[in-house]
């Protein structure tokens, strides 16, 4: 038995027939693909909202062993990027960025590709740096936990176990590949 197809007249329905040449920008903390990502579950015990897309580190002041916070020092122990897995439109941090409320579960991507905000243009071969201390007076958007390519003395640290997998011509969303869980930080002085 043969299957035959015939053309139909009128408007096509149910099938997308046009696609954009480029995807629209992702959101901070959004998974770049559905590859074999490694997602760890932590708890926010900081009394503040943890912004999506920021570097999460061990919170030594927490009451549970899997407590996480946004990086605040080059000596912190990184665990991965705070993943965008659900959105509470009322939860924003001090910089009006969406994130995870206090006493909530926090998903951390330790292996995979994630969208992050880089405060400048980035290329594939650039070092991956993260702000542990905000430098917004010098570089717009350089909040603690956000990423960069250029060193800022006593403000950034190089994150090992990560590499850029996209290129940008200015500040904005870039794709970062994480190969954790064994990350280290080297302070820029």
Tab-separated table of C-alpha atoms in Angstrom:
chain	number	residue	atom	x	y	z
A	1	UNK	CA	0.000	0.000	0.000
A	2	UNK	CA	1.461	3.328	-1.034
A	3	UNK	CA	1.022	6.580	0.828
A	4	UNK	CA	0.377	9.610	-1.321
A	5	UNK	CA	0.371	13.259	-0.374
A	6	UNK	CA	-1.448	16.033	-2.088
A	7	UNK	CA	-1.121	19.770	-1.698
A	8	UNK	CA	-3.870	21.629	0.055
A	9	UNK	CA	-5.141	25.074	-0.715
A	10	UNK	CA	-5.715	27.867	1.768
A	11	UNK	CA	-3.873	28.700	4.971
A	12	UNK	CA	-1.765	25.959	6.486
A	13	UNK	CA	-2.653	25.185	10.072
A	14	UNK	CA	-0.923	23.387	12.870
A	15	UNK	CA	2.577	23.516	11.427
A	16	UNK	CA	5.124	26.274	11.901
A	17	UNK	CA	6.299	27.367	8.488
A	18	UNK	CA	8.665	30.248	9.289
A	19	UNK	CA	11.578	30.338	11.697
A	20	UNK	CA	13.748	33.184	12.918
A	21	UNK	CA	17.364	33.088	11.742
A	22	UNK	CA	18.617	33.672	15.278
A	23	UNK	CA	17.226	32.818	18.667
A	24	UNK	CA	16.229	35.663	20.918
A	25	UNK	CA	18.472	36.274	23.916
A	26	UNK	CA	18.216	33.812	26.756
A	27	UNK	CA	17.634	34.780	30.370
A	28	UNK	CA	20.297	34.707	33.070
A	29	UNK	CA	20.543	31.231	34.530
A	30	UNK	CA	18.639	29.554	31.690
A	31	UNK	CA	19.922	26.187	30.424
A	32	UNK	CA	21.330	26.521	26.910
A	33	UNK	CA	20.300	23.021	25.863
A	34	UNK	CA	18.911	19.741	27.145
A	35	UNK	CA	22.225	17.954	27.172
A	36	UNK	CA	23.402	15.888	30.120
A	37	UNK	CA	23.361	18.707	32.687
A	38	UNK	CA	24.306	18.149	36.327
A	39	UNK	CA	21.955	20.064	38.619
A	40	UNK	CA	22.475	20.099	42.388
A	41	UNK	CA	19.900	21.199	44.942
A	42	UNK	CA	20.850	23.643	47.682
A	43	UNK	CA	18.925	25.895	50.076
A	44	UNK	CA	18.916	29.692	50.229
A	45	UNK	CA	19.498	30.691	53.868
A	46	UNK	CA	20.749	34.222	53.250
A	47	UNK	CA	17.628	36.257	54.166
A	48	UNK	CA	17.861	37.696	50.636
A	49	UNK	CA	16.936	36.758	47.076
A	50	UNK	CA	19.684	34.953	45.110
A	51	UNK	CA	19.689	36.217	41.517
A	52	UNK	CA	19.519	33.697	38.679
A	53	UNK	CA	22.695	33.370	36.631
A	54	UNK	CA	25.043	34.317	39.460
A	55	UNK	CA	27.860	32.159	40.775
A	56	UNK	CA	26.681	30.155	43.770
A	57	UNK	CA	29.125	29.303	46.549
A	58	UNK	CA	28.953	27.342	49.793
A	59	UNK	CA	27.241	29.324	52.551
A	60	UNK	CA	29.259	28.474	55.669
A	61	UNK	CA	26.796	30.426	57.821
A	62	UNK	CA	23.866	28.211	56.843
A	63	UNK	CA	22.218	25.744	59.213
A	64	UNK	CA	22.251	22.891	56.663
A	65	UNK	CA	25.171	21.369	54.793
A	66	UNK	CA	23.820	22.308	51.369
A	67	UNK	CA	23.316	26.012	52.009
A	68	UNK	CA	24.292	28.351	49.149
A	69	UNK	CA	24.849	32.085	48.672
A	70	UNK	CA	26.076	34.407	45.922
A	71	UNK	CA	29.852	34.772	45.810
A	72	UNK	CA	31.192	37.522	48.079
A	73	UNK	CA	34.937	36.761	48.294
A	74	UNK	CA	37.633	35.197	46.121
A	75	UNK	CA	38.174	32.666	48.922
A	76	UNK	CA	34.604	31.277	48.649
A	77	UNK	CA	34.030	27.683	47.487
A	78	UNK	CA	32.128	27.733	44.161
A	79	UNK	CA	29.494	25.076	43.410
A	80	UNK	CA	28.033	26.342	40.097
A	81	UNK	CA	25.619	28.829	38.553
A	82	UNK	CA	22.201	29.537	40.082
A	83	UNK	CA	19.856	28.002	37.518
A	84	UNK	CA	16.599	29.514	36.305
A	85	UNK	CA	14.187	26.654	36.892
A	86	UNK	CA	11.082	28.514	38.067
A	87	UNK	CA	10.090	32.162	38.305
A	88	UNK	CA	8.407	33.966	41.174
A	89	UNK	CA	7.681	37.376	39.702
A	90	UNK	CA	7.758	38.954	43.156
A	91	UNK	CA	11.240	37.675	44.017
A	92	UNK	CA	13.922	40.181	43.048
A	93	UNK	CA	17.276	40.955	44.601
A	94	UNK	CA	18.584	44.369	45.681
A	95	UNK	CA	19.427	45.104	42.010
A	96	UNK	CA	15.901	44.209	40.766
A	97	UNK	CA	17.076	40.907	39.249
A	98	UNK	CA	14.755	37.882	39.533
A	99	UNK	CA	15.860	35.037	41.730
A	100	UNK	CA	15.182	32.543	44.511
A	101	UNK	CA	13.613	33.675	47.784
A	102	UNK	CA	15.048	32.955	51.228
A	103	UNK	CA	14.319	29.467	52.637
A	104	UNK	CA	13.637	28.049	49.160
A	105	UNK	CA	15.348	25.293	47.202
A	106	UNK	CA	18.011	26.586	44.796
A	107	UNK	CA	19.002	24.622	41.707
A	108	UNK	CA	22.695	24.933	40.877
A	109	UNK	CA	24.097	23.925	37.492
A	110	UNK	CA	27.548	22.427	38.048
A	111	UNK	CA	27.978	20.749	34.650
A	112	UNK	CA	26.410	21.928	31.406
A	113	UNK	CA	25.928	25.119	29.413
A	114	UNK	CA	24.099	28.077	30.947
A	115	UNK	CA	23.269	31.649	29.927
A	116	UNK	CA	25.008	34.257	32.083
A	117	UNK	CA	25.421	38.016	31.914
A	118	UNK	CA	28.920	39.135	30.953
A	119	UNK	CA	29.644	42.813	31.637
A	120	UNK	CA	31.721	43.197	28.462
A	121	UNK	CA	32.435	41.620	25.088
A	122	UNK	CA	33.688	38.060	25.389
A	123	UNK	CA	35.479	35.670	23.031
A	124	UNK	CA	35.905	31.893	23.148
A	125	UNK	CA	39.501	32.080	24.377
A	126	UNK	CA	38.940	34.674	27.131
A	127	UNK	CA	39.403	33.659	30.747
A	128	UNK	CA	36.189	33.293	32.732
A	129	UNK	CA	36.115	35.785	35.576
A	130	UNK	CA	33.437	36.428	38.151
A	131	UNK	CA	32.806	39.504	40.271
A	132	UNK	CA	32.959	38.747	43.990
A	133	UNK	CA	32.656	42.425	44.844
A	134	UNK	CA	30.437	44.786	42.857
A	135	UNK	CA	32.220	47.345	40.706
A	136	UNK	CA	29.209	49.205	39.312
A	137	UNK	CA	30.909	52.590	39.661
A	138	UNK	CA	33.422	51.488	37.021
A	139	UNK	CA	31.587	48.843	34.969
A	140	UNK	CA	27.818	48.906	34.518
A	141	UNK	CA	26.036	45.781	35.749
A	142	UNK	CA	29.074	44.321	37.504
A	143	UNK	CA	27.199	42.945	40.508
A	144	UNK	CA	28.671	40.196	42.675
A	145	UNK	CA	28.130	36.858	40.937
A	146	UNK	CA	28.155	38.247	37.390
A	147	UNK	CA	30.843	37.404	34.859
A	148	UNK	CA	33.620	39.192	32.957
A	149	UNK	CA	36.653	38.547	30.770
A	150	UNK	CA	38.909	41.346	32.010
A	151	UNK	CA	40.462	41.450	35.469
A	152	UNK	CA	39.362	44.085	37.958
A	153	UNK	CA	41.849	44.167	40.825
A	154	UNK	CA	40.348	42.985	44.129
A	155	UNK	CA	36.905	42.722	42.482
A	156	UNK	CA	37.143	39.632	40.214
A	157	UNK	CA	38.541	36.114	40.305
A	158	UNK	CA	39.301	33.599	37.553
A	159	UNK	CA	36.928	30.622	37.657
A	160	UNK	CA	38.602	27.350	36.645
A	161	UNK	CA	36.459	24.579	35.200
A	162	UNK	CA	34.505	26.980	32.995
A	163	UNK	CA	34.857	28.282	29.437
A	164	UNK	CA	32.982	30.572	27.088
A	165	UNK	CA	31.094	28.774	24.303
A	166	UNK	CA	29.680	31.868	22.675
A	167	UNK	CA	31.075	35.191	21.593
A	168	UNK	CA	29.577	38.645	22.162
A	169	UNK	CA	30.448	42.073	20.789
A	170	UNK	CA	29.333	43.962	23.916
A	171	UNK	CA	27.948	43.382	27.390
A	172	UNK	CA	25.052	40.952	27.476
A	173	UNK	CA	24.063	37.307	27.638
A	174	UNK	CA	26.821	34.794	26.836
A	175	UNK	CA	26.895	31.006	27.061
A	176	UNK	CA	29.163	29.513	29.689
A	177	UNK	CA	30.125	25.841	29.844
A	178	UNK	CA	30.636	24.510	33.357
A	179	UNK	CA	32.715	21.393	34.010
A	180	UNK	CA	32.273	21.042	37.753
A	181	UNK	CA	32.024	20.160	40.475
A	182	UNK	CA	35.734	20.849	41.070
A	183	UNK	CA	35.828	24.621	40.537
A	184	UNK	CA	38.535	26.896	41.937
A	185	UNK	CA	38.888	30.656	42.152
A	186	UNK	CA	42.094	32.649	41.660
A	187	UNK	CA	41.831	36.252	42.833
A	188	UNK	CA	42.764	39.109	40.518
A	189	UNK	CA	45.005	41.460	42.502
